[in-house]
Amino acid sequence: MLKIYNTLGKQVQVFQPIDGKKVGMYACGPTVYDYAHIGHGRKYVNDDIIKRSLKYLGYKVDHVMNITDVGHLVSDGDEGEDKLEKGATKAGKTVWEVAEYFTQDFVEMLNKLHIELPTHMPKATDHVKEQVEMVKDLFENGYAYDTTEAVYFDVSKFPTYGDLFGQRVEDKEVGVRSEVRVDANKRNPADFVLWFKRIGKYKDHIMHWESPWGDGFPGWHIECSAMSIKYLGEQFDIHTGGEDHISIHHSNEIAQSEGATGKHPFVKYWVHHAFLKVNDQKMSKSLGNGYRLKDLEESGYLPVHLRYFYLTAHYKKTQNFTFEALDAARNAYEKLVKFIQTWSTEAQDQKSNDFKINKELKEKFIAAIEDDFNTPNALAVVFELTKADMQSDDKLGTLLDFDRVLGLGLEDALNQPREKAIPLEAQILIEERNIARLNKDFKKADLLRDQLKNDFDLDVTDKR
Ligand code: AMP
Ligand code: ZN
């Protein structure tokens, strides 16, 4: 029996999907105005574990993750500078180019971390029509009102507004900083924007669309309601996101979605992940600790080492990234690879190709993932397997079966020559060699090829 901690209700609950073995799962995606960092990596690997676990347990998963490419404001609230416009100014690009560039960077990170891509990855800018339709429904149902500046959701009309964060709306801190000017015609402090009008400080907002309330752009929260409903229906099973989204973004999503459809609950299970810290500090630009996967690769780590590191903590616990912890993950992973290589050779020697999955260990492994996706316990079962008194081919088969959930790419590690992390110095030489070839300086290119072989044991071949 799969059990999941549900933020709605604040308890571990038995998972019972709405429709038999089919599961609809929505994950809040990234705002694509900057590079993805290893904190994002943790969040999306955790989603991937949930999805792979569900599939392993026999569910069919329809997984949707949005891409927030509409400019939205710097905090979760409605005030502040626009993230995409800020990113565009910094990079000297258009907002559309910025969104495209960072979406690609993000997807590259997903692929490298063995995160299975969602069934649908809708972009907010492709779904403005659906967002406008939803705001129209909210007007019709009496939840929306507009001022000269914006269209708002009136939280006082939605009595269950505080259910997700466990506070009454009157007690909720809305986090509006004192220097921020608030629309004087807003009815309640917690009311949030459904549609920004392109006037006042937003008169030059770059991304904008026509709407019944004038030229403007959608508030941030409405995109997730509109797109999840479009792809998964008015009610679905699982919604994930970082724990930072509980009090504002997800509370607003529930209010809008239920306000528009009249159906409760919008989502059955709300799953929230804890954050990744670096050296016990919050990740932030100012501390310069917003590592990207690429930074780790340049230091000689493989993406799978990071994935393994993530699995060593339960998703609801804050995880602390240190290079010592990453080294420990690398060692543990490399040990596993050595084990499977040995088992494979032994199995070949014994000419055994009819392995059996160990029933007892499989039961333990399932118990771990059914216990709210407990990956540290699942890894403990893996190490129990390495020590078990079993035939090599059975060990190999059982571990490869577990890897359908763990996603460590163990089968590839077995079948392919080991992928080698290319150190930064070698990458620079490869780049120099590419330039030399482009300049038809083949003598220099050959010298660089020799240097790469001698210093880094890298064989460079050129596609003609
Ligand atoms: P953002 O692009 O900032 O909207 O973030 C996308 C997702 O990543 C959200 O669900 C955040 O909660 C999550 N996230 C951002 N930073 C971290 C972090 N340091 N650790 C874990 N998750 C994070
Ligand atoms: Zn969202």
XYZ file of N, CA, C and O and ligand atoms in Angstrom, residues 28-31 33 37 39-40 42-44 72 83 220 241-245 274-277 283, ligand 1:
119
model
N 5.080 21.812 -10.620
C 5.384 23.199 -10.971
C 6.784 23.238 -11.573
O 7.743 22.755 -10.971
N 6.874 23.791 -12.747
C 8.154 23.832 -13.453
C 8.947 25.080 -13.128
O 8.551 25.878 -12.283
N 10.052 25.267 -13.821
C 10.935 26.394 -13.502
C 10.489 27.689 -14.176
O 9.780 27.666 -15.174
N 10.925 28.796 -13.609
C 10.804 30.084 -14.286
C 12.111 30.257 -15.044
O 13.185 30.277 -14.439
N 14.450 32.132 -16.394
C 15.113 33.438 -16.563
C 16.582 33.363 -16.153
O 17.286 34.340 -16.196
N 19.951 25.440 -11.062
C 21.028 25.092 -10.136
C 20.735 23.728 -9.489
O 19.693 23.112 -9.756
N 19.806 22.973 -6.643
C 18.574 22.963 -5.836
C 17.397 22.532 -6.708
O 16.575 21.704 -6.318
N 17.334 23.091 -7.921
C 16.289 22.654 -8.861
C 16.465 21.167 -9.167
O 15.499 20.415 -9.242
N 17.504 18.835 -7.344
C 16.944 18.001 -6.283
C 15.426 17.863 -6.453
O 14.870 16.775 -6.351
N 14.798 18.998 -6.707
C 13.335 19.003 -6.803
C 12.858 18.084 -7.936
O 11.937 17.291 -7.770
N 13.516 18.181 -9.080
C 13.024 17.408 -10.231
C 13.460 15.945 -10.174
O 12.771 15.086 -10.722
N 7.182 36.939 -14.694
C 6.393 37.218 -13.500
C 7.304 37.831 -12.461
O 8.500 37.962 -12.668
N 11.062 38.982 -13.427
C 12.256 38.135 -13.516
C 12.795 37.997 -14.935
O 13.989 38.042 -15.165
N 0.939 35.198 -12.099
C 1.723 33.968 -12.209
C 0.921 32.704 -11.928
O 1.020 31.703 -12.631
N 5.637 20.343 -5.719
C 6.287 21.652 -5.756
C 7.182 21.793 -4.541
O 7.092 20.985 -3.601
N 8.034 22.794 -4.556
C 8.886 23.045 -3.403
C 8.035 23.545 -2.234
O 6.945 24.086 -2.440
N 8.542 23.362 -1.018
C 7.760 23.762 0.163
C 7.521 25.278 0.205
O 6.628 25.753 0.884
N 8.313 26.012 -0.560
C 8.115 27.475 -0.635
C 6.784 27.832 -1.298
O 6.316 28.962 -1.177
N 6.181 26.869 -1.983
C 4.949 27.187 -2.722
C 3.665 26.987 -1.918
O 2.585 27.296 -2.403
N 11.381 19.449 0.412
C 12.211 20.391 1.179
C 13.377 20.872 0.305
O 13.663 20.291 -0.733
N 14.040 21.891 0.770
C 15.074 22.546 -0.031
C 16.451 21.901 0.115
O 16.719 21.146 1.049
N 17.297 22.246 -0.827
C 18.705 21.862 -0.761
C 19.482 23.079 -0.258
O 19.299 24.194 -0.761
N 20.343 22.835 0.725
C 21.236 23.895 1.189
C 22.641 23.565 0.711
O 22.929 22.413 0.379
N 20.861 28.544 -0.570
C 21.508 28.836 -1.849
C 21.104 30.234 -2.281
O 19.929 30.568 -2.276
P 11.741 28.490 -9.602
O 12.383 28.378 -10.927
O 12.487 29.366 -8.655
O 10.283 28.812 -9.702
O 11.838 27.054 -8.922
C 11.350 25.886 -9.520
C 11.155 24.819 -8.461
O 12.412 24.508 -7.840
C 10.205 25.226 -7.327
O 9.316 24.146 -7.067
C 11.100 25.517 -6.164
O 10.467 25.221 -4.966
C 12.265 24.563 -6.431
N 13.531 25.040 -5.835
C 14.130 26.240 -5.989
N 15.266 26.324 -5.242
C 15.396 25.131 -4.613
C 16.350 24.570 -3.679
N 17.423 25.245 -3.246
N 16.131 23.311 -3.232
C 15.067 22.591 -3.655
N 14.135 23.055 -4.513
C 14.287 24.317 -4.986
